[in-house]
Amino acid sequence: MEKASSFLSSILGRSSGPSDPSAKVTSIFIYPVKSCRGISVPKAPIASTGFQWDRHWLVVNSKGRAYTQRVEPKLALVEVELPTDAFNEDWEPTDGSFLVIRAPGMDLLKVPLKGVCDVIDGISVWEWSGSAFDEGTEASDWFSTYLGKPSRLVRFNITSEIRSVEPNYAQGYKIVFSDLYPFLIASQQSINKLNELLREPVSINRFRPNILVDGCEPFSEDLWKVIKINNLTFRGVKLCARCKVPNIDQESGVSAAEPTETLLTFRSDHILNLKKKLGKVYFGQNLVCEDSLSASGIEKSVSVGDPVFVFENHPSTADAPV
């Protein structure tokens, strides 16, 4: 019966869903190198592990353990660039395609997107460990000099490694070097509401979302259980508990007490009456894309300007998974 209903819906269009959008996509951010600066793009293809190119690279220490801004805030100043065509759905890298990396006081680093790399074992990020492609001596020397300690740049070995999303929240989904989930969504209204309470406003880049939307009520994205963007179905699987990265100024790499202190006054698990009381603050929601489970792959993108249709909400924030 459910399949028949779904089939009829596909024929009849959105007649069985909301007629008006709840929000609109205003920005899309990709973070090719984990914990380094993001790229704002007008369109991003969906891959099996999230947006194409998102968190494909990772900087690790001499033991293969991931560096993040939590311990290396200087990573906030590392700028990355990919070819513009890299965000076309059918694009393939050539011998002249590079990931370009810049940082204050450093020469330009160009990492080839096509070529043969050595595979190294013992790479780890949070609970996961496995093999990755080593981007070579030049990249290692660059990051070692910049961070002042032995470092390497590695790329996820998508040909042989699998890193799964937490099965208690979303079974069957995969990620690369993202923290826990393939997508993070937040709204402009939520950051505006936070900034009303801060002495000095902060940019949304403190929270590193993939999708920024506009036109909804502040923090209404907390409740979104099923949404559609460009006919792609996303599910809200977990409110995003924030670490200390939002306290790092992404323009200077300097850490302070805000905005976490203010978020504690109205976005803590106790104040939101969440089921789990972990002493954390929450901003944004983690998503998975149902269409990414397709064995044939994804050939669709999310674009700036796309309407966001909410098909199902949680009854209240207290009912949202955390």
PDB file of C-alpha atoms in Angstrom, residues 52-293:
ATOM      1  CA  GLN A  52      30.715  15.826  -3.904  1.00  0.00           C
ATOM      2  CA  TRP A  53      34.194  16.806  -2.610  1.00  0.00           C
ATOM      3  CA  ASP A  54      33.004  17.465   0.944  1.00  0.00           C
ATOM      4  CA  ARG A  55      35.623  16.352   3.520  1.00  0.00           C
ATOM      5  CA  HIS A  56      37.487  14.162   1.040  1.00  0.00           C
ATOM      6  CA  TRP A  57      40.858  15.272   2.484  1.00  0.00           C
ATOM      7  CA  LEU A  58      42.222  15.232   6.010  1.00  0.00           C
ATOM      8  CA  VAL A  59      45.347  16.578   7.713  1.00  0.00           C
ATOM      9  CA  VAL A  60      46.851  14.032  10.126  1.00  0.00           C
ATOM     10  CA  ASN A  61      49.696  13.943  12.622  1.00  0.00           C
ATOM     11  CA  SER A  62      52.733  11.617  12.612  1.00  0.00           C
ATOM     12  CA  LYS A  63      50.571   8.800  14.003  1.00  0.00           C
ATOM     13  CA  GLY A  64      47.855   9.221  11.373  1.00  0.00           C
ATOM     14  CA  ARG A  65      45.382  10.833  13.759  1.00  0.00           C
ATOM     15  CA  ALA A  66      43.150  13.600  12.414  1.00  0.00           C
ATOM     16  CA  TYR A  67      43.899  17.234  13.105  1.00  0.00           C
ATOM     17  CA  THR A  68      40.837  19.455  13.568  1.00  0.00           C
ATOM     18  CA  GLN A  69      40.297  23.052  14.613  1.00  0.00           C
ATOM     19  CA  ARG A  70      39.579  21.791  18.110  1.00  0.00           C
ATOM     20  CA  VAL A  71      43.323  21.306  18.622  1.00  0.00           C
ATOM     21  CA  GLU A  72      44.743  23.203  15.614  1.00  0.00           C
ATOM     22  CA  PRO A  73      42.706  26.411  15.200  1.00  0.00           C
ATOM     23  CA  LYS A  74      45.217  27.636  12.575  1.00  0.00           C
ATOM     24  CA  LEU A  75      43.443  25.328  10.131  1.00  0.00           C
ATOM     25  CA  ALA A  76      40.672  27.941  10.037  1.00  0.00           C
ATOM     26  CA  LEU A  77      42.999  30.154   7.989  1.00  0.00           C
ATOM     27  CA  VAL A  78      43.742  27.537   5.323  1.00  0.00           C
ATOM     28  CA  GLU A  79      41.888  28.399   2.111  1.00  0.00           C
ATOM     29  CA  VAL A  80      41.105  25.773  -0.498  1.00  0.00           C
ATOM     30  CA  GLU A  81      39.998  25.971  -4.100  1.00  0.00           C
ATOM     31  CA  LEU A  82      38.736  23.445  -6.630  1.00  0.00           C
ATOM     32  CA  PRO A  83      38.147  23.878 -10.360  1.00  0.00           C
ATOM     33  CA  THR A  84      34.778  25.520 -11.023  1.00  0.00           C
ATOM     34  CA  ASP A  85      33.798  22.636 -13.289  1.00  0.00           C
ATOM     35  CA  ALA A  86      34.393  20.175 -10.444  1.00  0.00           C
ATOM     36  CA  PHE A  87      30.847  20.857  -9.268  1.00  0.00           C
ATOM     37  CA  ASN A  88      29.279  19.732 -12.522  1.00  0.00           C
ATOM     38  CA  GLU A  89      27.632  16.341 -12.184  1.00  0.00           C
ATOM     39  CA  ASP A  90      29.548  14.678 -15.034  1.00  0.00           C
ATOM     40  CA  TRP A  91      32.972  16.281 -14.455  1.00  0.00           C
ATOM     41  CA  GLU A  92      36.139  14.179 -14.378  1.00  0.00           C
ATOM     42  CA  PRO A  93      39.590  15.522 -13.344  1.00  0.00           C
ATOM     43  CA  THR A  94      42.372  15.889 -15.919  1.00  0.00           C
ATOM     44  CA  ASP A  95      46.154  16.044 -15.565  1.00  0.00           C
ATOM     45  CA  GLY A  96      45.776  19.824 -15.106  1.00  0.00           C
ATOM     46  CA  SER A  97      43.201  19.632 -12.299  1.00  0.00           C
ATOM     47  CA  PHE A  98      44.320  20.600  -8.802  1.00  0.00           C
ATOM     48  CA  LEU A  99      43.149  21.185  -5.278  1.00  0.00           C
ATOM     49  CA  VAL A 100      44.760  24.562  -4.541  1.00  0.00           C
ATOM     50  CA  ILE A 101      45.654  25.383  -0.918  1.00  0.00           C
ATOM     51  CA  ARG A 102      46.706  28.744   0.541  1.00  0.00           C
ATOM     52  CA  ALA A 103      47.548  29.998   4.033  1.00  0.00           C
ATOM     53  CA  PRO A 104      49.152  33.137   5.524  1.00  0.00           C
ATOM     54  CA  GLY A 105      52.931  33.160   5.092  1.00  0.00           C
ATOM     55  CA  MET A 106      52.931  30.024   2.934  1.00  0.00           C
ATOM     56  CA  ASP A 107      53.616  29.391  -0.745  1.00  0.00           C
ATOM     57  CA  LEU A 108      50.795  28.073  -2.897  1.00  0.00           C
ATOM     58  CA  LEU A 109      50.253  24.309  -2.678  1.00  0.00           C
ATOM     59  CA  LYS A 110      48.764  22.480  -5.667  1.00  0.00           C
ATOM     60  CA  VAL A 111      47.561  18.931  -5.091  1.00  0.00           C
ATOM     61  CA  PRO A 112      46.803  16.951  -8.295  1.00  0.00           C
ATOM     62  CA  LEU A 113      43.279  15.574  -8.498  1.00  0.00           C
ATOM     63  CA  LYS A 114      44.344  12.887 -10.950  1.00  0.00           C
ATOM     64  CA  GLY A 115      47.239  10.536 -10.483  1.00  0.00           C
ATOM     65  CA  VAL A 116      48.527   7.567  -8.535  1.00  0.00           C
ATOM     66  CA  CYS A 117      49.070   7.934  -4.780  1.00  0.00           C
ATOM     67  CA  ASP A 118      50.525   5.589  -2.219  1.00  0.00           C
ATOM     68  CA  VAL A 119      48.066   3.993   0.174  1.00  0.00           C
ATOM     69  CA  ILE A 120      48.917   4.304   3.864  1.00  0.00           C
ATOM     70  CA  ASP A 121      47.297   2.473   6.765  1.00  0.00           C
ATOM     71  CA  GLY A 122      46.546   3.605  10.289  1.00  0.00           C
ATOM     72  CA  ILE A 123      44.604   6.779   9.442  1.00  0.00           C
ATOM     73  CA  SER A 124      42.014   7.596  12.092  1.00  0.00           C
ATOM     74  CA  VAL A 125      39.291  10.145  12.695  1.00  0.00           C
ATOM     75  CA  TRP A 126      37.141   9.779  15.818  1.00  0.00           C
ATOM     76  CA  GLU A 127      36.018   6.150  16.059  1.00  0.00           C
ATOM     77  CA  TRP A 128      37.070   5.152  12.519  1.00  0.00           C
ATOM     78  CA  SER A 129      40.424   3.901  11.301  1.00  0.00           C
ATOM     79  CA  GLY A 130      41.537   2.596   7.943  1.00  0.00           C
ATOM     80  CA  SER A 131      43.656   3.329   4.897  1.00  0.00           C
ATOM     81  CA  ALA A 132      43.875   6.545   2.865  1.00  0.00           C
ATOM     82  CA  PHE A 133      45.728   7.942  -0.133  1.00  0.00           C
ATOM     83  CA  ASP A 134      48.864   9.872   0.827  1.00  0.00           C
ATOM     84  CA  GLU A 135      49.106  13.153  -1.112  1.00  0.00           C
ATOM     85  CA  GLY A 136      52.880  13.099  -1.036  1.00  0.00           C
ATOM     86  CA  THR A 137      55.981  14.774   0.343  1.00  0.00           C
ATOM     87  CA  GLU A 138      55.281  18.303  -0.909  1.00  0.00           C
ATOM     88  CA  ALA A 139      51.882  18.412   0.807  1.00  0.00           C
ATOM     89  CA  SER A 140      53.380  16.845   3.942  1.00  0.00           C
ATOM     90  CA  ASP A 141      56.162  19.425   4.098  1.00  0.00           C
ATOM     91  CA  TRP A 142      53.683  22.261   3.509  1.00  0.00           C
ATOM     92  CA  PHE A 143      51.386  21.323   6.391  1.00  0.00           C
ATOM     93  CA  SER A 144      54.314  20.370   8.652  1.00  0.00           C
ATOM     94  CA  THR A 145      55.780  23.845   8.158  1.00  0.00           C
ATOM     95  CA  TYR A 146      52.454  25.596   8.604  1.00  0.00           C
ATOM     96  CA  LEU A 147      51.460  23.737  11.779  1.00  0.00           C
ATOM     97  CA  GLY A 148      55.002  23.455  13.134  1.00  0.00           C
ATOM     98  CA  LYS A 149      54.806  19.696  13.646  1.00  0.00           C
ATOM     99  CA  PRO A 150      54.945  16.551  11.487  1.00  0.00           C
ATOM    100  CA  SER A 151      51.827  16.386   9.329  1.00  0.00           C
ATOM    101  CA  ARG A 152      50.475  14.693   6.228  1.00  0.00           C
ATOM    102  CA  LEU A 153      47.598  15.382   3.854  1.00  0.00           C
ATOM    103  CA  VAL A 154      45.554  12.295   3.005  1.00  0.00           C
ATOM    104  CA  ARG A 155      42.533  11.606   0.829  1.00  0.00           C
ATOM    105  CA  PHE A 156      39.787   9.146   1.712  1.00  0.00           C
ATOM    106  CA  ASN A 157      40.288   5.805   0.006  1.00  0.00           C
ATOM    107  CA  ILE A 158      36.776   5.579  -1.365  1.00  0.00           C
ATOM    108  CA  THR A 159      37.692   2.578  -3.532  1.00  0.00           C
ATOM    109  CA  SER A 160      38.218   0.225  -0.593  1.00  0.00           C
ATOM    110  CA  GLU A 161      37.132   1.895   2.650  1.00  0.00           C
ATOM    111  CA  ILE A 162      33.639   2.330   4.094  1.00  0.00           C
ATOM    112  CA  ARG A 163      32.798   4.641   6.970  1.00  0.00           C
ATOM    113  CA  SER A 164      29.217   4.281   8.140  1.00  0.00           C
ATOM    114  CA  VAL A 165      26.880   6.790   9.736  1.00  0.00           C
ATOM    115  CA  GLU A 166      25.799   5.922  13.288  1.00  0.00           C
ATOM    116  CA  PRO A 167      23.351   3.028  12.693  1.00  0.00           C
ATOM    117  CA  ASN A 168      21.160   4.010  15.650  1.00  0.00           C
ATOM    118  CA  TYR A 169      20.208   7.157  13.746  1.00  0.00           C
ATOM    119  CA  ALA A 170      20.479   6.298  10.054  1.00  0.00           C
ATOM    120  CA  GLN A 171      21.248   2.813   8.785  1.00  0.00           C
ATOM    121  CA  GLY A 172      23.015   2.173   5.504  1.00  0.00           C
ATOM    122  CA  TYR A 173      24.428   5.667   4.946  1.00  0.00           C
ATOM    123  CA  LYS A 174      28.110   6.425   4.378  1.00  0.00           C
ATOM    124  CA  ILE A 175      30.456   9.352   4.964  1.00  0.00           C
ATOM    125  CA  VAL A 176      34.110  10.095   4.304  1.00  0.00           C
ATOM    126  CA  PHE A 177      35.940  12.412   6.751  1.00  0.00           C
ATOM    127  CA  SER A 178      32.853  14.254   8.056  1.00  0.00           C
ATOM    128  CA  ASP A 179      32.390  14.115  11.819  1.00  0.00           C
ATOM    129  CA  LEU A 180      29.339  11.851  11.911  1.00  0.00           C
ATOM    130  CA  TYR A 181      26.795  12.672   9.184  1.00  0.00           C
ATOM    131  CA  PRO A 182      26.874  13.653   5.494  1.00  0.00           C
ATOM    132  CA  PHE A 183      24.932  16.959   5.664  1.00  0.00           C
ATOM    133  CA  LEU A 184      24.308  19.794   8.115  1.00  0.00           C
ATOM    134  CA  ILE A 185      21.516  22.326   7.605  1.00  0.00           C
ATOM    135  CA  ALA A 186      20.937  25.638   9.394  1.00  0.00           C
ATOM    136  CA  SER A 187      18.833  28.732   8.769  1.00  0.00           C
ATOM    137  CA  GLN A 188      19.659  32.402   8.423  1.00  0.00           C
ATOM    138  CA  GLN A 189      16.929  33.158  10.939  1.00  0.00           C
ATOM    139  CA  SER A 190      18.680  31.016  13.558  1.00  0.00           C
ATOM    140  CA  ILE A 191      21.994  32.832  13.181  1.00  0.00           C
ATOM    141  CA  ASN A 192      20.126  36.154  13.194  1.00  0.00           C
ATOM    142  CA  LYS A 193      18.394  35.208  16.455  1.00  0.00           C
ATOM    143  CA  LEU A 194      21.716  34.272  18.034  1.00  0.00           C
ATOM    144  CA  ASN A 195      23.328  37.504  16.881  1.00  0.00           C
ATOM    145  CA  GLU A 196      20.540  39.537  18.489  1.00  0.00           C
ATOM    146  CA  LEU A 197      21.812  38.243  21.840  1.00  0.00           C
ATOM    147  CA  LEU A 198      25.543  38.624  21.229  1.00  0.00           C
ATOM    148  CA  ARG A 199      27.585  41.756  21.842  1.00  0.00           C
ATOM    149  CA  GLU A 200      29.534  41.012  18.670  1.00  0.00           C
ATOM    150  CA  PRO A 201      27.738  39.125  15.891  1.00  0.00           C
ATOM    151  CA  VAL A 202      29.255  35.964  14.448  1.00  0.00           C
ATOM    152  CA  SER A 203      29.156  34.594  10.929  1.00  0.00           C
ATOM    153  CA  ILE A 204      27.447  31.360   9.971  1.00  0.00           C
ATOM    154  CA  ASN A 205      30.885  30.022   9.032  1.00  0.00           C
ATOM    155  CA  ARG A 206      31.475  29.393  12.759  1.00  0.00           C
ATOM    156  CA  PHE A 207      28.924  26.549  12.495  1.00  0.00           C
ATOM    157  CA  ARG A 208      30.139  25.102   9.184  1.00  0.00           C
ATOM    158  CA  PRO A 209      26.801  24.080   7.638  1.00  0.00           C
ATOM    159  CA  ASN A 210      26.512  22.521   4.197  1.00  0.00           C
ATOM    160  CA  ILE A 211      23.101  24.039   3.477  1.00  0.00           C
ATOM    161  CA  LEU A 212      21.959  27.478   4.649  1.00  0.00           C
ATOM    162  CA  VAL A 213      18.310  28.330   4.161  1.00  0.00           C
ATOM    163  CA  ASP A 214      16.241  31.503   4.550  1.00  0.00           C
ATOM    164  CA  GLY A 215      12.577  32.326   4.991  1.00  0.00           C
ATOM    165  CA  CYS A 216      11.623  30.156   7.984  1.00  0.00           C
ATOM    166  CA  GLU A 217      11.210  30.808  11.694  1.00  0.00           C
ATOM    167  CA  PRO A 218      14.349  30.734  13.879  1.00  0.00           C
ATOM    168  CA  PHE A 219      15.390  27.162  14.694  1.00  0.00           C
ATOM    169  CA  SER A 220      12.435  25.664  12.833  1.00  0.00           C
ATOM    170  CA  GLU A 221      15.003  23.413  11.125  1.00  0.00           C
ATOM    171  CA  ASP A 222      15.204  21.568  14.464  1.00  0.00           C
ATOM    172  CA  LEU A 223      11.817  20.038  13.710  1.00  0.00           C
ATOM    173  CA  TRP A 224      12.311  19.041  10.077  1.00  0.00           C
ATOM    174  CA  LYS A 225      11.995  15.275   9.855  1.00  0.00           C
ATOM    175  CA  VAL A 226      11.462  14.872   6.088  1.00  0.00           C
ATOM    176  CA  ILE A 227      12.223  17.596   3.554  1.00  0.00           C
ATOM    177  CA  LYS A 228      12.624  17.749  -0.214  1.00  0.00           C
ATOM    178  CA  ILE A 229      15.056  19.918  -2.150  1.00  0.00           C
ATOM    179  CA  ASN A 230      15.050  19.589  -5.954  1.00  0.00           C
ATOM    180  CA  ASN A 231      13.040  16.344  -5.568  1.00  0.00           C
ATOM    181  CA  LEU A 232      15.764  14.875  -3.360  1.00  0.00           C
ATOM    182  CA  THR A 233      14.476  13.534  -0.055  1.00  0.00           C
ATOM    183  CA  PHE A 234      16.445  14.453   3.065  1.00  0.00           C
ATOM    184  CA  ARG A 235      15.780  13.212   6.578  1.00  0.00           C
ATOM    185  CA  GLY A 236      16.645  15.070   9.748  1.00  0.00           C
ATOM    186  CA  VAL A 237      18.349  12.439  11.876  1.00  0.00           C
ATOM    187  CA  LYS A 238      19.966  14.278  14.782  1.00  0.00           C
ATOM    188  CA  LEU A 239      20.239  17.777  16.226  1.00  0.00           C
ATOM    189  CA  CYS A 240      23.834  18.962  15.962  1.00  0.00           C
ATOM    190  CA  ALA A 241      25.595  19.149  19.328  1.00  0.00           C
ATOM    191  CA  ARG A 242      28.277  21.804  19.086  1.00  0.00           C
ATOM    192  CA  CYS A 243      31.897  21.491  20.190  1.00  0.00           C
ATOM    193  CA  LYS A 244      34.197  24.479  20.744  1.00  0.00           C
ATOM    194  CA  VAL A 245      34.781  25.163  17.029  1.00  0.00           C
ATOM    195  CA  PRO A 246      32.002  27.835  16.885  1.00  0.00           C
ATOM    196  CA  ASN A 247      34.087  29.794  19.419  1.00  0.00           C
ATOM    197  CA  ILE A 248      36.947  30.068  16.909  1.00  0.00           C
ATOM    198  CA  ASP A 249      36.946  33.209  14.772  1.00  0.00           C
ATOM    199  CA  GLN A 250      37.273  31.808  11.260  1.00  0.00           C
ATOM    200  CA  GLU A 251      39.007  34.976  10.045  1.00  0.00           C
ATOM    201  CA  SER A 252      41.721  35.059  12.723  1.00  0.00           C
ATOM    202  CA  GLY A 253      41.887  31.555  14.210  1.00  0.00           C
ATOM    203  CA  VAL A 254      41.490  33.041  17.708  1.00  0.00           C
ATOM    204  CA  SER A 255      39.236  31.251  20.198  1.00  0.00           C
ATOM    205  CA  ALA A 256      36.996  32.939  22.789  1.00  0.00           C
ATOM    206  CA  ALA A 257      34.043  32.058  25.036  1.00  0.00           C
ATOM    207  CA  GLU A 258      31.316  33.128  22.623  1.00  0.00           C
ATOM    208  CA  PRO A 259      28.945  32.160  21.161  1.00  0.00           C
ATOM    209  CA  THR A 260      28.795  29.049  23.372  1.00  0.00           C
ATOM    210  CA  GLU A 261      28.159  31.031  26.569  1.00  0.00           C
ATOM    211  CA  THR A 262      25.131  32.694  25.023  1.00  0.00           C
ATOM    212  CA  LEU A 263      23.914  29.462  23.428  1.00  0.00           C
ATOM    213  CA  LEU A 264      23.936  27.892  26.903  1.00  0.00           C
ATOM    214  CA  THR A 265      21.259  30.398  27.952  1.00  0.00           C
ATOM    215  CA  PHE A 266      18.707  29.249  25.372  1.00  0.00           C
ATOM    216  CA  ARG A 267      20.014  26.304  23.314  1.00  0.00           C
ATOM    217  CA  SER A 268      21.248  23.814  25.921  1.00  0.00           C
ATOM    218  CA  ASP A 269      19.776  20.319  26.152  1.00  0.00           C
ATOM    219  CA  HIS A 270      18.276  21.223  29.549  1.00  0.00           C
ATOM    220  CA  ILE A 271      16.511  24.335  28.272  1.00  0.00           C
ATOM    221  CA  LEU A 272      15.318  22.598  25.110  1.00  0.00           C
ATOM    222  CA  ASN A 273      14.049  19.717  27.289  1.00  0.00           C
ATOM    223  CA  LEU A 274      15.823  17.149  25.155  1.00  0.00           C
ATOM    224  CA  LYS A 275      15.635  13.491  26.091  1.00  0.00           C
ATOM    225  CA  LYS A 276      19.387  13.226  26.615  1.00  0.00           C
ATOM    226  CA  LYS A 277      20.974  15.693  29.025  1.00  0.00           C
ATOM    227  CA  LEU A 278      24.651  15.864  28.090  1.00  0.00           C
ATOM    228  CA  GLY A 279      25.396  19.470  28.977  1.00  0.00           C
ATOM    229  CA  LYS A 280      25.718  20.431  25.309  1.00  0.00           C
ATOM    230  CA  VAL A 281      24.377  23.219  23.112  1.00  0.00           C
ATOM    231  CA  TYR A 282      22.680  22.648  19.774  1.00  0.00           C
ATOM    232  CA  PHE A 283      22.674  24.543  16.499  1.00  0.00           C
ATOM    233  CA  GLY A 284      21.573  23.089  13.145  1.00  0.00           C
ATOM    234  CA  GLN A 285      20.447  19.604  12.233  1.00  0.00           C
ATOM    235  CA  ASN A 286      22.265  16.670  10.662  1.00  0.00           C
ATOM    236  CA  LEU A 287      20.702  15.195   7.532  1.00  0.00           C
ATOM    237  CA  VAL A 288      20.958  12.145   5.307  1.00  0.00           C
ATOM    238  CA  CYS A 289      19.726  11.970   1.713  1.00  0.00           C
ATOM    239  CA  GLU A 290      17.580   8.945   0.921  1.00  0.00           C
ATOM    240  CA  ASP A 291      18.512   9.113  -2.755  1.00  0.00           C
ATOM    241  CA  SER A 292      22.191   8.550  -1.916  1.00  0.00           C
ATOM    242  CA  LEU A 293      21.353   4.902  -1.176  1.00  0.00           C
TER     243      LEU A 293
END
